[in-house]
Short mmCIF file of C-alpha atoms in Angstrom, two decimals:
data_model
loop_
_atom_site.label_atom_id
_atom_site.label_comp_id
_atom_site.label_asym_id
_atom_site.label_seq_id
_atom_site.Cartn_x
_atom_site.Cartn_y
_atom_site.Cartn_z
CA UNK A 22 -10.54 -2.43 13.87
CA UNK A 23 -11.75 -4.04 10.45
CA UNK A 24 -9.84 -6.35 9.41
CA UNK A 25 -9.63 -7.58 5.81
CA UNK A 26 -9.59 -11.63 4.77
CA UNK A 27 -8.51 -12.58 1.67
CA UNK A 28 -9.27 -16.18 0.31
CA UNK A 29 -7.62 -18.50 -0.99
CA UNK A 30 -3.69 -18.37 0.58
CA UNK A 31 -2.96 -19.17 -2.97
CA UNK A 32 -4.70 -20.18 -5.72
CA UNK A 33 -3.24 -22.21 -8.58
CA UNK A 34 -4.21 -21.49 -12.18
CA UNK A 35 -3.17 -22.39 -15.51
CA UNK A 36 -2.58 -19.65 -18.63
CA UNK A 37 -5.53 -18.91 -20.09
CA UNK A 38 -7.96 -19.45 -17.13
CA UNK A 39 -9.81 -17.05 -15.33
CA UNK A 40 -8.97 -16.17 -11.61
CA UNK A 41 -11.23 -15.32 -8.94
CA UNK A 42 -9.83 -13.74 -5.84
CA UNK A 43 -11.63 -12.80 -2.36
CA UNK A 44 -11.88 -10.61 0.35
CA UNK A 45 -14.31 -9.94 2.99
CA UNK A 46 -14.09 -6.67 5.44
CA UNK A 47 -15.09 -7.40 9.22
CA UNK A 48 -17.76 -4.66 8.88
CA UNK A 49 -18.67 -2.69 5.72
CA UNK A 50 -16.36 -0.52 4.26
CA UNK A 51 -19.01 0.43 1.59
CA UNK A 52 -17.52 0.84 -1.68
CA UNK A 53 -13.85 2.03 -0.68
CA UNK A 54 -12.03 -0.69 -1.48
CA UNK A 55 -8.82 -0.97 -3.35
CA UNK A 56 -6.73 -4.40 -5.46
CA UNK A 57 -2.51 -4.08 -5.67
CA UNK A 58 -0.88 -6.55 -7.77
CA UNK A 59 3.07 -7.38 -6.45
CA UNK A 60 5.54 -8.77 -8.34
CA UNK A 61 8.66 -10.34 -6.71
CA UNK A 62 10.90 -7.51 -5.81
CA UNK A 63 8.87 -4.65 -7.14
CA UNK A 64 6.41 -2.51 -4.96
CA UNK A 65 2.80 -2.86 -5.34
CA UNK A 66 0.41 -1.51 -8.07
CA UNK A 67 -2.40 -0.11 -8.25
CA UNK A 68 -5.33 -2.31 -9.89
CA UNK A 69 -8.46 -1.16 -9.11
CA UNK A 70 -10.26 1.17 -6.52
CA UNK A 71 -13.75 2.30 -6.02
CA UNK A 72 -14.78 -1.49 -5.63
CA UNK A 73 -14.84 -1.66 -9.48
CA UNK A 74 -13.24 1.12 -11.41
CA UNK A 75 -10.01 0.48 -13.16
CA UNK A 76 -7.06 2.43 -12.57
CA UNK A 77 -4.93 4.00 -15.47
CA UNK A 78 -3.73 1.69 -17.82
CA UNK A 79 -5.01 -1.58 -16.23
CA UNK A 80 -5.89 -4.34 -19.02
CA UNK A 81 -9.66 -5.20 -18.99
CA UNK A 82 -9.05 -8.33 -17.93
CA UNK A 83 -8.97 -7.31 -14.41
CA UNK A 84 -12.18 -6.66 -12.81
CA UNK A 85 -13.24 -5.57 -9.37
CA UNK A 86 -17.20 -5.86 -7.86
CA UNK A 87 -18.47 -5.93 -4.81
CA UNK A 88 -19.77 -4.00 -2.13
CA UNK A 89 -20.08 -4.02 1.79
CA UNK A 90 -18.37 -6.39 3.26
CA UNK A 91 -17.83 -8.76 0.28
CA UNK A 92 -15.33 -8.30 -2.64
CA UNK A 93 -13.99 -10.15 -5.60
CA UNK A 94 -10.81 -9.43 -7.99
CA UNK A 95 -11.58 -11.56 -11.15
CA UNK A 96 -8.82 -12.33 -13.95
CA UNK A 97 -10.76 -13.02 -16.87
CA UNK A 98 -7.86 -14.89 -18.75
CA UNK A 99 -4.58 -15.53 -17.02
CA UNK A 100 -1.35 -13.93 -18.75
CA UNK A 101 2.24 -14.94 -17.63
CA UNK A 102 2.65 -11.33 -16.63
CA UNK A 103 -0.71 -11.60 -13.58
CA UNK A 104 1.06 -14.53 -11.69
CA UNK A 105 2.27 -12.20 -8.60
CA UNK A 106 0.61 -11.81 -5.27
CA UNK A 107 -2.87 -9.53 -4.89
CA UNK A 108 -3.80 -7.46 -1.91
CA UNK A 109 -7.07 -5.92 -1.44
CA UNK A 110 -7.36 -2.19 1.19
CA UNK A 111 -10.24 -0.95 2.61
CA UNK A 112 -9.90 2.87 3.03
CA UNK A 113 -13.46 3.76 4.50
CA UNK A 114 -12.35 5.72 7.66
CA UNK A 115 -9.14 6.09 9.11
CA UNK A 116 -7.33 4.92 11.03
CA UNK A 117 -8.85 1.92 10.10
CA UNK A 118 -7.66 1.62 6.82
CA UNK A 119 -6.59 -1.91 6.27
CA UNK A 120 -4.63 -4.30 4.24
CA UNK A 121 -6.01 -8.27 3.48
CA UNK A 122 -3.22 -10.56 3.99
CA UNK A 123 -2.51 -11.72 0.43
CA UNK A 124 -3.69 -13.95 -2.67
CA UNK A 125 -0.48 -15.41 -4.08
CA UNK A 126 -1.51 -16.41 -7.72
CA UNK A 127 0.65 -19.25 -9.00
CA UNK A 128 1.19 -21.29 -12.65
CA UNK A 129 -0.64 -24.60 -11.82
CA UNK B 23 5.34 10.80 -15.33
CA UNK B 24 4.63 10.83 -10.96
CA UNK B 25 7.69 9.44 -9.15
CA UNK B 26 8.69 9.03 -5.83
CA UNK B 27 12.00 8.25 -5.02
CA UNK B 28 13.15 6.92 -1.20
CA UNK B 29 16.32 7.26 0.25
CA UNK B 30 18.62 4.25 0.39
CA UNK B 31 18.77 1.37 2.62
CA UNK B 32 20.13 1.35 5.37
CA UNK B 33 21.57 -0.77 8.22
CA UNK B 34 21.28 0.43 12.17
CA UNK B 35 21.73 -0.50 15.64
CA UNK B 36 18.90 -0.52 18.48
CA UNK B 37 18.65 2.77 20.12
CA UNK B 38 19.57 4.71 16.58
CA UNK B 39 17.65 7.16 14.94
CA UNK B 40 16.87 7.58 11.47
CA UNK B 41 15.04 9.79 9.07
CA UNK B 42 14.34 7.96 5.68
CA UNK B 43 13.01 10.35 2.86
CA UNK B 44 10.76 10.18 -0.51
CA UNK B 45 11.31 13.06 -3.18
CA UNK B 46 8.13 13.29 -5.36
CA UNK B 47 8.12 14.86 -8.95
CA UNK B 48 5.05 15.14 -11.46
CA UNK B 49 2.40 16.05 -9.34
CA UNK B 50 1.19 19.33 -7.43
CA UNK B 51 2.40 18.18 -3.86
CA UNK B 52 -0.51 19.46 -2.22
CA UNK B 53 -2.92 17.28 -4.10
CA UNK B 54 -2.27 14.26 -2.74
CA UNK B 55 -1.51 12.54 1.09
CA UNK B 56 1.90 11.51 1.38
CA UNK B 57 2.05 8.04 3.66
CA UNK B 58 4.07 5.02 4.35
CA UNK B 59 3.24 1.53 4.40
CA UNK B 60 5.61 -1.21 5.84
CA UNK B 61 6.02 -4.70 4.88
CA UNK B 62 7.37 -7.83 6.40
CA UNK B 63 6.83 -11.53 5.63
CA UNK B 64 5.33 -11.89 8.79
CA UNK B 65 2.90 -9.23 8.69
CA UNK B 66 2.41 -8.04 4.85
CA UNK B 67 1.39 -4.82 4.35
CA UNK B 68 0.87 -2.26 6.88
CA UNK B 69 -0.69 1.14 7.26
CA UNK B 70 1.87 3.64 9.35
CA UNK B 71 0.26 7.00 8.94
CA UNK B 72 -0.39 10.16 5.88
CA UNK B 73 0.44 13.62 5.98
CA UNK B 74 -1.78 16.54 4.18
CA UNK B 75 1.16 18.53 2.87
CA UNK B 76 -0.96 21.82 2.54
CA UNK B 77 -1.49 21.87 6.14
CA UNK B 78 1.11 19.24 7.68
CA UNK B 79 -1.74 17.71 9.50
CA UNK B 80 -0.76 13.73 10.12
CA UNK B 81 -2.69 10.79 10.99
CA UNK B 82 -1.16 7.82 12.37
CA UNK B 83 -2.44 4.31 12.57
CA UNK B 84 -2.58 3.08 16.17
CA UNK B 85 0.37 0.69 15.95
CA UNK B 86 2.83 3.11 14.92
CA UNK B 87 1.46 5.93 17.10
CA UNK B 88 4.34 7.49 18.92
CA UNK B 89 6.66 4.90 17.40
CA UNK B 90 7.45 7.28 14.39
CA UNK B 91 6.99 10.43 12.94
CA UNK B 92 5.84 11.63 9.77
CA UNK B 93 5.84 14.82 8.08
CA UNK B 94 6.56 16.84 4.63
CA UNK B 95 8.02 19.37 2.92
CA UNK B 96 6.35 21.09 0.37
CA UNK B 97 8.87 23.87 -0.41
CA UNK B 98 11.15 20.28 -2.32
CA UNK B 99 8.16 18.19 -2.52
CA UNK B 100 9.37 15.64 -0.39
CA UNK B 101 7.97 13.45 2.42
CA UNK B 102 9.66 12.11 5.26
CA UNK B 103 9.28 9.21 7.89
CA UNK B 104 11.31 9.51 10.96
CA UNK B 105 12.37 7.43 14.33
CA UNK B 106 13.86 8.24 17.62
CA UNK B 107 14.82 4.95 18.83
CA UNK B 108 14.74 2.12 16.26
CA UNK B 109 14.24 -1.60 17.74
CA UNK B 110 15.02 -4.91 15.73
CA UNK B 111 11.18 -5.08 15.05
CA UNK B 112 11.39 -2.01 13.15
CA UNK B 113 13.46 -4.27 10.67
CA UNK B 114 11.81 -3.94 7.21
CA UNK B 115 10.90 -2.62 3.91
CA UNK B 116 8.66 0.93 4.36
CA UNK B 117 6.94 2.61 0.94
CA UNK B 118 6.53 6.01 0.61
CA UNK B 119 2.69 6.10 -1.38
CA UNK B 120 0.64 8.83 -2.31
CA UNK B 121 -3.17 9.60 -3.36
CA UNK B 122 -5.49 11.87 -3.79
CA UNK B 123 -6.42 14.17 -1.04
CA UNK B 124 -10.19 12.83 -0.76
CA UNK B 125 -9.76 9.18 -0.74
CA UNK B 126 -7.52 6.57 0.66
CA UNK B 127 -6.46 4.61 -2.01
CA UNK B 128 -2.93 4.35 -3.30
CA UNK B 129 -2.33 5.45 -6.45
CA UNK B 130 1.76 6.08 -6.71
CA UNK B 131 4.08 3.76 -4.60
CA UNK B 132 7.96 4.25 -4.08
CA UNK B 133 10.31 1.91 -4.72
CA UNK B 134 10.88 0.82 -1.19
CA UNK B 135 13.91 1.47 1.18
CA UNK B 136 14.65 -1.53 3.05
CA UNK B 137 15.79 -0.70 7.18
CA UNK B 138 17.57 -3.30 8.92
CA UNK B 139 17.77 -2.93 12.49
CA UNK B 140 20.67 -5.05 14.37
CA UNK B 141 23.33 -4.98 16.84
#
């Protein structure tokens, strides 16, 4: 089973600032890795997959690199919009696809 | 514009079954998996299983194994997620999602149906 470790819990940032989120697969999942944003009561979105491409009519300010085992989700300039919760998936081979466990981004 | 629309909550007891659905529109079916994801506070978000609605063929993850079936319809474009016997544990919110046939990302999500199980 790979499991999928997202750091921090939460991370506190003010408007304006850029965000860097985590995650780090228990074995490598190569480049197959996928970011959802989720907003309070809504169901997840799509932000990037492919490690690093951007999906349809995500702002540039979202960025995805990383390969292996080792992943980052940066937010080049927080918008009041991007405070929600982010969730990276690995989908390398199933049944092992996998979900982290969360980055809640909040308004510090 | 892709949408896919689940079925409305619902409320059960232990022992009930229940078939929860997910009507897709603005996409050839066949294209894309069809799979559901559930989500609790305790344990986020979780992988259930994917059908291939060309061929029906399912894959489940281990946990849910046995616990549930999935399938499709591609004559109304719909997919489906189905129990025999629900428990309390089975007490959450499920999303139908979709993506392309090759890769396992999710590109379309649902809007969520939330199952509570109690007696």
């Amino acid at each position: 089973e790979i499991v999928m470790t997202q750091s921090p819990a939460t991370l506190s940032v003010s408007p304006g600032e850029r965000a860097t989120l985590s995650c780090r697969a228990s074995q490598s999942v190569s480049s197959n890795l996928a970011w959802y944003q989720q907003k309070p009561g809504q169901a997840p979105r799509l932000l990037i997959y492919g490690a690093s491409a951007r999906a349809t009519g995500i702002p540039a300010r979202f960025s995805g690199s990383g390969s292996g085992t080792e992943f980052t989700l940066t937010i080049s300039s927080l918008q009041s919009e991007d405070f929600a919760v982010y969730y990276c998936q690995q989908y390398n081979s199933w049944p092992l696809w996998a979900f982290g466990q969360g980055t809640k981004v909040e308004i510090k | 514009e892709v949408q896919l629309v689940q079925s409305g909550a619902g409320v059960k007891k232990p022992g009930e079954s229940l078939k929860i659905s997910c009507q897709t529109s603005g996409y050839t079916f066949t294209t894309f998996w069809i799979g559901w994801v559930r989500q609790t506070p305790g344990k986020g978000l979780e992988w259930m299983g994917i059908v291939y609605p060309g061929d029906s063929h399912t894959r489940y993850s281990p946990s849910f194994q046995g616990q549930v079936t999935i399938s499709a319809d591609e004559s109304i474009s719909t997919g489906y997620l189905q129990w025999g016997s629900l428990k309390a544990s089975d007490t959450a919110k499920y999303y139908c999602v979709s993506g392309p046939i090759l890769t396992g990302y999710i590109d379309y999500w649902g809007q969520g149906t939330l199952v509570a199980v109690s007696s």
